Structures are given as structure tokens and as C-alpha cells.
CSV table of C-alpha atoms in Angstrom, one decimal:
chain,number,residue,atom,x,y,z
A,10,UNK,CA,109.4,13.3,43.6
A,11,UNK,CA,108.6,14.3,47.5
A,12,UNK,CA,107.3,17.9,47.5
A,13,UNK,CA,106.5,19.7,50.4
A,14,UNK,CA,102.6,20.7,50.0
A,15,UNK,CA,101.1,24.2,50.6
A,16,UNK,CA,97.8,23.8,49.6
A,17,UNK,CA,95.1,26.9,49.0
A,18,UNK,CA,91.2,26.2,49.1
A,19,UNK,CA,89.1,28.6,48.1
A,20,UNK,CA,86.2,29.3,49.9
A,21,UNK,CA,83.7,28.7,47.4
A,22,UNK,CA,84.7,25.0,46.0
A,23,UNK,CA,82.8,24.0,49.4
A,24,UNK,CA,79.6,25.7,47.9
A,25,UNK,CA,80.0,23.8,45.0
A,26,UNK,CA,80.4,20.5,46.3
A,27,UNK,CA,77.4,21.1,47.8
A,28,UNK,CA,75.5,22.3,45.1
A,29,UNK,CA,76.8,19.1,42.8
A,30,UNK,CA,75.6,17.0,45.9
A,31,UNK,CA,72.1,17.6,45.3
A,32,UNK,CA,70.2,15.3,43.4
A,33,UNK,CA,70.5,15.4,39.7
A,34,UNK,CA,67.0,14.6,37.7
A,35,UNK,CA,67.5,13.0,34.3
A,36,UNK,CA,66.4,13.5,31.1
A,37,UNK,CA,64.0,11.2,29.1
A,38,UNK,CA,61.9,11.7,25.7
A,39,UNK,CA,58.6,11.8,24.6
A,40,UNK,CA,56.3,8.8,23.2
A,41,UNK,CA,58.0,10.3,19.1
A,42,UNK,CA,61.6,11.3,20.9
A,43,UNK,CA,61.0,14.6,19.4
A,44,UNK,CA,60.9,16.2,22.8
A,45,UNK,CA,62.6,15.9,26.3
A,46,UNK,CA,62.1,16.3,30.1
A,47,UNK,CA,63.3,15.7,33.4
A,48,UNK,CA,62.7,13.1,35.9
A,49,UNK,CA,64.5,13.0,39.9
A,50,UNK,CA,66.0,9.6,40.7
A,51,UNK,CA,62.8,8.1,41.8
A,52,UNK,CA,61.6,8.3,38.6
A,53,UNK,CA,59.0,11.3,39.4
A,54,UNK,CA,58.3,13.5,36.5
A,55,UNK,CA,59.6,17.2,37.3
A,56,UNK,CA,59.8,18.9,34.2
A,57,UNK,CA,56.8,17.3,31.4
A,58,UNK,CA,58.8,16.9,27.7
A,59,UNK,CA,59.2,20.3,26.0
A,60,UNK,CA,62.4,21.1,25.2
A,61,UNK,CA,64.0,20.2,22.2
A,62,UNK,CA,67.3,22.0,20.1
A,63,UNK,CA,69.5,23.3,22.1
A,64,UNK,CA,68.6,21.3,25.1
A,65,UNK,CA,71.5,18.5,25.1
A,66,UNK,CA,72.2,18.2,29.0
A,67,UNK,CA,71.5,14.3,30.2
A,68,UNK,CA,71.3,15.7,33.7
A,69,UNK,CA,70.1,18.8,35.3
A,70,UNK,CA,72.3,19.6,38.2
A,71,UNK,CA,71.3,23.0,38.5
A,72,UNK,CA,71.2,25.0,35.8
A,73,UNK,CA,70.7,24.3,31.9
A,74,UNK,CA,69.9,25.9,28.5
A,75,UNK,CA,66.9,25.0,27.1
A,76,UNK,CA,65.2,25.9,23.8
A,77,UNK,CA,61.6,25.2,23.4
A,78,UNK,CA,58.9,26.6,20.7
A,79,UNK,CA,56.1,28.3,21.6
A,80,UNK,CA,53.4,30.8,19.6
A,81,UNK,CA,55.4,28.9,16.3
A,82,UNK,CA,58.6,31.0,17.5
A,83,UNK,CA,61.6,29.3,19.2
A,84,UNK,CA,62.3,30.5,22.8
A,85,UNK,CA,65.9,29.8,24.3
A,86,UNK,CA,67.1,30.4,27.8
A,87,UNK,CA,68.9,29.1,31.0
A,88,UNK,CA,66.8,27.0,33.8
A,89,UNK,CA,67.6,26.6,37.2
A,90,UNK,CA,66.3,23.5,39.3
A,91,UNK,CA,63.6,25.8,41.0
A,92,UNK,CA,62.1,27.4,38.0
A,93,UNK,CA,63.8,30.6,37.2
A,94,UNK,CA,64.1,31.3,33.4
A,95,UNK,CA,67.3,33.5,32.8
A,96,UNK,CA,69.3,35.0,29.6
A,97,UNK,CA,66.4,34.7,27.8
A,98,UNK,CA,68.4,34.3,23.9
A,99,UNK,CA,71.6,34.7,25.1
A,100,UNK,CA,72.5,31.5,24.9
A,101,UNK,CA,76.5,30.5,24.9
A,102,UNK,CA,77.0,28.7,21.9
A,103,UNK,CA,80.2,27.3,20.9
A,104,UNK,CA,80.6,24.2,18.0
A,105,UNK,CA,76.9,24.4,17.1
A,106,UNK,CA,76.3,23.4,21.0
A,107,UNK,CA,75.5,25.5,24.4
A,108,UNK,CA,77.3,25.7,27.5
A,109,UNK,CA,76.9,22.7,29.9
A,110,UNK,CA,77.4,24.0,33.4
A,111,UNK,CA,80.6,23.1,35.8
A,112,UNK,CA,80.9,23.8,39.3
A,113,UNK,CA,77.2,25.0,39.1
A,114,UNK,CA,78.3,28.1,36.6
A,115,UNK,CA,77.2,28.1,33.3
A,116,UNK,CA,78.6,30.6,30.4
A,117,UNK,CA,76.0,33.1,28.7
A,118,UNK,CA,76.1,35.6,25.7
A,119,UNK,CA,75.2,39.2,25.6
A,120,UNK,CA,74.2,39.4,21.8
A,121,UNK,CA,74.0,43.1,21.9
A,122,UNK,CA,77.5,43.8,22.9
A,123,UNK,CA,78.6,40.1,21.7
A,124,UNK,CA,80.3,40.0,25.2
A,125,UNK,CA,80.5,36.9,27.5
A,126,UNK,CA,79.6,36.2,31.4
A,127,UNK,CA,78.0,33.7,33.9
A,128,UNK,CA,75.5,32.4,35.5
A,129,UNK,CA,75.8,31.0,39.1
A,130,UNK,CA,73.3,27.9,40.1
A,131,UNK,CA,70.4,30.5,41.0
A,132,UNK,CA,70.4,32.3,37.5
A,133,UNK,CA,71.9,35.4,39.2
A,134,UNK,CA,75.0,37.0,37.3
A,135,UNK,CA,77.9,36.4,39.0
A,136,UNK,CA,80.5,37.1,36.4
A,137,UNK,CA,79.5,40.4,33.9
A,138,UNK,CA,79.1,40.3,30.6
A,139,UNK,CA,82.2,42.0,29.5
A,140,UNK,CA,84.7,39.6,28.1
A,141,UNK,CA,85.7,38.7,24.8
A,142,UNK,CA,85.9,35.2,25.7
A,143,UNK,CA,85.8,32.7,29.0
A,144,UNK,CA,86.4,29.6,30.0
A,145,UNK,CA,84.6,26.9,32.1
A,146,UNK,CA,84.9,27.7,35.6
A,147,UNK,CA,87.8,25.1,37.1
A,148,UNK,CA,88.4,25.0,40.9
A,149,UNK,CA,86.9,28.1,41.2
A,150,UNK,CA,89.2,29.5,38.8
A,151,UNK,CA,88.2,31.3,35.2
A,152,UNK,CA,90.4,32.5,32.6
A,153,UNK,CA,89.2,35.7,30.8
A,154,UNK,CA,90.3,37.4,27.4
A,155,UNK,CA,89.2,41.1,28.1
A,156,UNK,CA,88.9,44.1,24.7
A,157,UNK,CA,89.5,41.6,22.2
A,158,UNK,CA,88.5,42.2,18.3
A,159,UNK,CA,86.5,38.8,16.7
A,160,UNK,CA,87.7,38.1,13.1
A,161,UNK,CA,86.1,35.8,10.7
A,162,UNK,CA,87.8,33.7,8.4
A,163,UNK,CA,85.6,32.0,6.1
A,164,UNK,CA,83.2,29.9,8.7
A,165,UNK,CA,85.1,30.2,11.3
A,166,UNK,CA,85.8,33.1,13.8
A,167,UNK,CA,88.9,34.0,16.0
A,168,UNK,CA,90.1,36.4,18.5
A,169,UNK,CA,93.2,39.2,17.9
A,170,UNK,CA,94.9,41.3,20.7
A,171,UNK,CA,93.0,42.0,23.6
A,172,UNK,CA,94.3,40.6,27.8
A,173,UNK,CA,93.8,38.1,29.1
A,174,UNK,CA,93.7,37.3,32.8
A,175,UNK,CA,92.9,34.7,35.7
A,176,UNK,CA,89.9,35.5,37.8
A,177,UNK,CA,87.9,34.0,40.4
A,178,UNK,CA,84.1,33.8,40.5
A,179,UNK,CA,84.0,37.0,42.6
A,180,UNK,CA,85.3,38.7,39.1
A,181,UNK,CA,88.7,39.3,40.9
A,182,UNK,CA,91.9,39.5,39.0
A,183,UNK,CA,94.3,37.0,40.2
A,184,UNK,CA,97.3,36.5,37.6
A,185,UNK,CA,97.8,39.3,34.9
A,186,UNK,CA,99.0,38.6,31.3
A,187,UNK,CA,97.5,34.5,32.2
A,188,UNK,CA,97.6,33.3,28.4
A,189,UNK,CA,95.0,30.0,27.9
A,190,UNK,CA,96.6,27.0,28.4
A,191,UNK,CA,95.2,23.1,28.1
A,192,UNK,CA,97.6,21.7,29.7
A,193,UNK,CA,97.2,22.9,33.0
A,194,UNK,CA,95.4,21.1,35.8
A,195,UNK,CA,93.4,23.4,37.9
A,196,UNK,CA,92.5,21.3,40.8
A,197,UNK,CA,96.3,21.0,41.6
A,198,UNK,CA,96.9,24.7,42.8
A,199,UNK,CA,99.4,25.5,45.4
A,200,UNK,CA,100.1,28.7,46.3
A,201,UNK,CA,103.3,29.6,48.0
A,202,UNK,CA,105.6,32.4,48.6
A,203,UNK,CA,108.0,31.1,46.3
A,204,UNK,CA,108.0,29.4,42.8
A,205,UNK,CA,107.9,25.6,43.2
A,206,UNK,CA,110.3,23.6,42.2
A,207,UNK,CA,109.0,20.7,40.8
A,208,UNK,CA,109.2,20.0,37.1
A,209,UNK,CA,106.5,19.0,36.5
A,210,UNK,CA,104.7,22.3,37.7
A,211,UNK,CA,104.1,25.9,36.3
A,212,UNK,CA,104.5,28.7,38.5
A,213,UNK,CA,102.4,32.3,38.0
A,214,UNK,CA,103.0,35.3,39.8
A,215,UNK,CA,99.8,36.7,41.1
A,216,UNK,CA,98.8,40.5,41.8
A,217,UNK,CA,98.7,39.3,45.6
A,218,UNK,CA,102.6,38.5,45.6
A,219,UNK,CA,102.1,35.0,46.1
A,220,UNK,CA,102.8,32.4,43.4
A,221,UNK,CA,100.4,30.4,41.9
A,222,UNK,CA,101.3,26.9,40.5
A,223,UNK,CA,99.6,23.9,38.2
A,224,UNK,CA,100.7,21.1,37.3
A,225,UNK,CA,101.2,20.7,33.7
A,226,UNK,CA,99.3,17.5,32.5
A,227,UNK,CA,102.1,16.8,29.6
A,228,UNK,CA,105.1,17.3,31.5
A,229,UNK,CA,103.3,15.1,34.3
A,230,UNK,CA,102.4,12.3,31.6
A,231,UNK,CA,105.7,12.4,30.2
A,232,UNK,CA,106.9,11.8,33.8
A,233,UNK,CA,105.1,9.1,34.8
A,234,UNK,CA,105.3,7.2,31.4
A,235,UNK,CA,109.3,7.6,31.3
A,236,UNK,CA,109.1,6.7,35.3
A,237,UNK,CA,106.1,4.7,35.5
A,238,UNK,CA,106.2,2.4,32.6
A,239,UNK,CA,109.3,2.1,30.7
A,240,UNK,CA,111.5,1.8,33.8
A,241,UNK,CA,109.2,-1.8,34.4
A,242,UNK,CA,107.7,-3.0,31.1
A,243,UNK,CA,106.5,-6.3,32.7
A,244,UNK,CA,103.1,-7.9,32.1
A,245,UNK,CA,102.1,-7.0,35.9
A,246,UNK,CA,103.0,-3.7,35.7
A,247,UNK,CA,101.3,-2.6,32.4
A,248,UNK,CA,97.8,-4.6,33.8
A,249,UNK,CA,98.9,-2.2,37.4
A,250,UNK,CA,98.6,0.7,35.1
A,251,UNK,CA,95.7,-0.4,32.5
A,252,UNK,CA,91.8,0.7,32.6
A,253,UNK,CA,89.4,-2.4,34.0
A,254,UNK,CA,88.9,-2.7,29.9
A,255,UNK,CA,90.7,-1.9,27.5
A,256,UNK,CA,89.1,-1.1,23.9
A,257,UNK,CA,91.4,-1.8,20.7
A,258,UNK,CA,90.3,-1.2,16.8
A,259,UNK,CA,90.1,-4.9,15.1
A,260,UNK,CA,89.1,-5.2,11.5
A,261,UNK,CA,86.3,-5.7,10.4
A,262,UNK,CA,84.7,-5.8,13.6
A,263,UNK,CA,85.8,-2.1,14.5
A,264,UNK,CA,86.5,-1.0,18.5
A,265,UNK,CA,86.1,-4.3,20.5
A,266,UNK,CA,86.3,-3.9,24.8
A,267,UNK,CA,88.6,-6.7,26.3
A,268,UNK,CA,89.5,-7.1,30.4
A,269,UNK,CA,93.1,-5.8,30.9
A,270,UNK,CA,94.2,-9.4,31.8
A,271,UNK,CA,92.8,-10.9,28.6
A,272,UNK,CA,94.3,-7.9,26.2
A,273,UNK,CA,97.8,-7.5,28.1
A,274,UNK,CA,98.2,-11.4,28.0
A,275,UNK,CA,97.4,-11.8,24.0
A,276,UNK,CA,99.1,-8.9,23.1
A,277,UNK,CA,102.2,-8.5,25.4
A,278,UNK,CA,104.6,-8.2,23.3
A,279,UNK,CA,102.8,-6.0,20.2
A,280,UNK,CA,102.9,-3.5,23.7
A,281,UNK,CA,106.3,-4.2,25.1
A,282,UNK,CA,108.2,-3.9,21.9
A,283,UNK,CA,106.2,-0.4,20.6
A,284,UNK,CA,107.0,1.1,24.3
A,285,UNK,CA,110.6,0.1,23.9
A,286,UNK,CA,110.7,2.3,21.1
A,287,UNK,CA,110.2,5.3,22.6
A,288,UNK,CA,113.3,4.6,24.3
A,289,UNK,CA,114.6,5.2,21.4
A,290,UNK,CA,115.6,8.7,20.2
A,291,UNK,CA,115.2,7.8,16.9
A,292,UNK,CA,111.9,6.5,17.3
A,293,UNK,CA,109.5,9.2,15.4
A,294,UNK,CA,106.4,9.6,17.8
A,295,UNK,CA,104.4,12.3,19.2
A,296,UNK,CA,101.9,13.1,22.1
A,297,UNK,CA,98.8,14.8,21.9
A,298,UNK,CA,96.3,15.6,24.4
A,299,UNK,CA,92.4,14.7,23.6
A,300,UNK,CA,89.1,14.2,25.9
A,301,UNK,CA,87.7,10.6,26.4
A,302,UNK,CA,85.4,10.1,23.0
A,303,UNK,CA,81.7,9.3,24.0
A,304,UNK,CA,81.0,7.5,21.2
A,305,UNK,CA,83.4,4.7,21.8
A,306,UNK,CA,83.2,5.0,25.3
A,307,UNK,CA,79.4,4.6,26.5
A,308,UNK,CA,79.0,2.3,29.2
A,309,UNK,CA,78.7,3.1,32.6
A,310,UNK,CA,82.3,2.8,34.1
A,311,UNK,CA,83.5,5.7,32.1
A,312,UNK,CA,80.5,7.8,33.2
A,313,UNK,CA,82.1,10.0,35.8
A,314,UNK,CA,84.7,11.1,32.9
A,315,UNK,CA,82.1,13.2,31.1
A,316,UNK,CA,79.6,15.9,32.1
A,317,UNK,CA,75.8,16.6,32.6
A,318,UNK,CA,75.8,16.9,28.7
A,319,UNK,CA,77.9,14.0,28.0
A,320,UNK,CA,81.2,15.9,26.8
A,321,UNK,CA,84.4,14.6,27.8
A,322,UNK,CA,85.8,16.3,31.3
A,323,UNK,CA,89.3,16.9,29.7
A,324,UNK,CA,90.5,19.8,32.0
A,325,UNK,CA,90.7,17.2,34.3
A,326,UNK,CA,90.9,14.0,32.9
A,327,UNK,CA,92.5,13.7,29.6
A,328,UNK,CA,93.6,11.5,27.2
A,329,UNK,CA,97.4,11.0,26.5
A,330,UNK,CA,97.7,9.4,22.8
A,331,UNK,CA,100.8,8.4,21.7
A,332,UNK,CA,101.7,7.9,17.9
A,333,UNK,CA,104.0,5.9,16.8
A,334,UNK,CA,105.2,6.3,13.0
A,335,UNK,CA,106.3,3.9,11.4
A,336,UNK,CA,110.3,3.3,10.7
A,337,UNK,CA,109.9,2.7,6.7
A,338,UNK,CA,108.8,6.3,6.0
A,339,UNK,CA,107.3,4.3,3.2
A,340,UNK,CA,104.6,2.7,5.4
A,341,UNK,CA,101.4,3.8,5.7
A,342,UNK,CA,99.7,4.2,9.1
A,343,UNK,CA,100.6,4.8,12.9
A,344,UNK,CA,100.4,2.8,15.8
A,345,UNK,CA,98.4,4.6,18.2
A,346,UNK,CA,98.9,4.0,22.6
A,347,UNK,CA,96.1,6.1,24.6
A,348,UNK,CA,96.4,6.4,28.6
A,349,UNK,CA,93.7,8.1,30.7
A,350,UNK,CA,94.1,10.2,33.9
A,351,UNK,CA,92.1,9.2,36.3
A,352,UNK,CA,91.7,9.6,39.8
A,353,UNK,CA,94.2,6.7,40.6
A,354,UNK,CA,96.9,8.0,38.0
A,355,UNK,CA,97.3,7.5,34.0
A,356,UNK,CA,95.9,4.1,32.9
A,357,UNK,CA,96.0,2.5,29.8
A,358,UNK,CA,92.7,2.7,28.1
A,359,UNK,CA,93.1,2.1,24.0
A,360,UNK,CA,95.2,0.3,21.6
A,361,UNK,CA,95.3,0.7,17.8
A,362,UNK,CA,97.9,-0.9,15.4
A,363,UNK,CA,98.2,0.2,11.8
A,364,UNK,CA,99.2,-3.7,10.7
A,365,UNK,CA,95.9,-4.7,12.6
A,366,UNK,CA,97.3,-7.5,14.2
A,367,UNK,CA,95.9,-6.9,18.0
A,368,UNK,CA,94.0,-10.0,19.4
């Protein structure tokens, strides 16, 4: 597709490439590896081990939560690089974990009114704490559910009614009625005068009169595989388009890594007959979207694909799995094909066969 580019930078993604340019120090435990600290590159101890709970970030860029327990009482709050406590027990919790910062902004809680802001690198409030919910701050961008009512159903709570919007880190309103979406990539925003025109994009009208646009990872993966890959299924073109390794599930040794030459050689044409299928309209398969899974991929190669606390960066590289049924609805199983974006397009990444018979 050739697309004529207008492209918008916001003012403020250069202050956070610099921030992230600074020197992260790393975390390392104590002699029991009850407690943790933080060391620079050198190896110079900044921060002795104290903190322990909450405190899950590998790397402190410049801000983190921290809990630590002091007078026999547990003390929680956000840390910047300098020093400065913050949010003292307002920590953002979500899935029995805090908020890991992005684009040196970090999420806190306001128990009292159970309302949500953020944190900018220096522990000063740069977004107030009156949303329902928000999400990681994304090219500058945040989306915002504003005068929502929380419901619990059983463990588990959820939000009804309420607006939700697309701000900036200034708290300005950008796009009205801007429902949550997954799918969309952030750090592809053009912003035109008219809606764009490619397919693969979704257009937003903001308050300013100027359309907004993202490219929608599905629609972009189901692009590039129908384009990419099963327009040339040859050997050359599916190592082109593979990871450096590839991992694949083998019994009873479990996930095994193999170098894309090796796997696509030795299992060719497991690969080039379960792609032809989808060529198929009969062929029963789905696509879902995931983040990379950190405990199968640990080594360093994949490192730049998760953040300071070691969760998968999804809203920008995600996983593309593709499950295969299989034709006898009597079989038990699916085949399972998973491609990761990365900064050089989708690559093939993982392999699993419900008849076990990779190599």
C-alpha cells in the first residue's frame, strides 16, 4: 500500500526519550533474597535492599512503587530517581500487581475517592485524580473512563456507564466518546484533515477538527499474513519472516528454542501445509491477540519486548496466535502458529502442534 504520510509529533515524546535515555540502575537482592535494591550500571549501590511486596520493577527508570515495612507497619509509595517519596498508599494496583511506569508516567490511586491519575518522572501530578479508570500513557496519548460506577461480581470488579475520552498528558481532551481499544497502535498516529484511507487504519474525529488515525494491529496482521506469507510460502521466505529462534512445545521435554534455519528446514512442510489451510474458507481458525510470555521467553534477545517490571509491551508489540482446529471435529487439540511484531515487521516466533510431531 503507498500512503502519503502526514505525520504529528507531539511535543512531549522528545521529553520522554530523554528521560528513558538516562541510565537505568537495576535491581538485585539481599544475602536471604527477602529484600531488594538498586544498583547503576557500574555496579554502584544507590538504593541499599529494603523493599520488598509490591516492589516488582527490574529497573528503575525513573519512577517506581515500592513497599517497604517499617515500625512493624507496611509503608507503600512511588520513588523517583532523586529521592522523592510520592502517593504515599495510593498505590495503582491492578491483577495483585502495581503500575510499572511508561514513557516516565506511572498510574496512582486516590483511595479516598477511589479515583485514578498520574505521576510524571518527578513525582509531581500531572494527570488528576478524577477518573474511573486510565490507561498506560502511549505516545503521549491516555485514554480515560470519566463518572463511571465500579460493580463487583464475586472477586472481580467492573465498570458501567460513565465517558470515556482520549487525552494527552496536559489532561486535554482530544477525541470524545474514544471507547478502549487493544488493537490500536499508538505510535502510528497521523493526523490529517481528512479520514485516511487505508484499510488497515482507524480514523477518529477529534474536538480540534482534524482526524486522528491508528493503525489497527489485527487488520495490519491480517494484511501482512494474507500478503506477506501465503502469497510466497517458500522455505526462504518463512526464515525472511521468522524470529532469530524459534521456540516450539515438544513432549516430554516441553518449549525447546531452535535457530529459524534449523526449525523451518525440519519442519517445512508441518508449516507449509497448516498455512495453506487458511486459504481455505473452510478451514476453522481464529486469531487472537496476546503479549510475549516471560516465562518462556527469558533470554536476552527478547528483552526490549518487555518493561522495567518484566511485563510484556503488547500495545506495541503483540503477539498474533493463530489456531487451527482440527478438521475431524472429533479430534482433540489445536495447532497453534504465533508471529511477533517487531520493529522490522511480524515474525514468526512459536510453533505448537496438537499431534506433537514438530522436530
Amino acid at each position: 500500500m503507498k500512503k502519503i504520510f502526514l505525520l504529528y509529533t507531539f511535543l512531549f515524546l522528545n521529553l520522554s526519550a530523554f528521560a528513558q535515555n538516562n541510565d537505568a540502575w537495576n535491581s538485585f537482592p539481599n544475602k536471604d533474597t527477602t529484600l531488594i535494591g538498586f544498583k547503576d550500571k557500574n555496579g554502584v549501590i544507590k538504593i541499599e535492599p529494603k523493599f520488598s511486596g509490591f516492589t516488582i520493577a527490574r529497573k528503575f527508570e525513573n519512577i517506581i512503587a515500592v513497599t517497604e515495612e517499617k515500625d512493624q507497619k507496611w509503608k507503600s509509595y512511588y520513588l523517583t530517581k532523586t529521592g522523592k517519596t510520592v502517593g504515599l498508599d495510593s498505590l495503582y494496583v491492578f491483577d495483585n500487581g502495581p503500575d510499572c511506569e511508561n514513557e516516565g508516567l506511572i498510574r496512582f490511586t486516590d483511595h479516598k475517592t477511589d479515583k485514578m491519575g498520574m505521576f510524571n518522572s518527578e513525582g509531581k501530578i500531572i494527570i488528576p485524580a478524577v477518573y474511573s479508570n486510565l490507561t498506560k500513557a502511549r505516545n503521549g496519548m491516555i485514554i480515560v473512563l470519566k463518572d463511571a460506577e465500579k460493580k463487583q461480581d464475586g472477586e472481580h470488579f467492573y465498570w458501567t456507564g460513565g465517558k470515556e475520552f482520549l487525552i494527552d498528558i496536559n489532561n486535554k481532551v482530544l477525541i470524545e466518546n474514544f471507547a478502549y481499544n487493544d488493537d490500536l497502535n499508538f505510535y502510528s498516529l497521523e493526523k490529517t484533515k481528512e479520514p485516511s484511507k487505508d484499510p488497515i487504519r482507524e480514523n477518529f474525529l477529534g474536538i480540534d477538527g482534524q482526524y486522528y488515525s491508528f493503525i489497527n494491529f489485527d487488520k495490519e496482521f491480517k494484511y501482512w499474513l494474507q500478503n506477506t506469507i501465503l502469497s510466497d510460502l517458500s522455505k526462504a521466505n518463512l526464515e525472511k519472516h521468522s524470529f532469530d529462534k524459534i521456540v516450539y512445545w515438544k513432549e516430554p521435554d516441553g518449549w525447546i528454542n531452535s535457530p529459524k534455519a534449523k526449525f523451518i528446514y525440519q519442519n517445512y512442510t508441518f508449516l507449509k501445509l497448516k498455512l495453506q489451510e487458511l486459504k481455505n474458507p473452510k478451514t476453522d481458525y481464529f486469531v487472537t491477540t496476546d503479549g510475549l510470555n516471560q516465562f518462556i521467553f527469558e533470554s536476552s534477545e527478547y528483552e526490549m519486548y518487555f518493561n522495567n517490571c518484566n511485563e510484556s509491551k503488547e500495545w506495541i508489540y503483540p503477539v498474533k496466535s493463530i489456531i487451527i482446529h482440527p478438521k475431524n471435529k472429533n479430534d482433540l487439540g489445536q495447532d497453534h502458529i504465533q508471529f511477533l511484531r517487531t520493529e522490522n515487521g511480524y515474525k514468526l516466533i512459536s510453533v505448537s502442534s496438537k499431534k506433537d510431531n514438530l522436530k
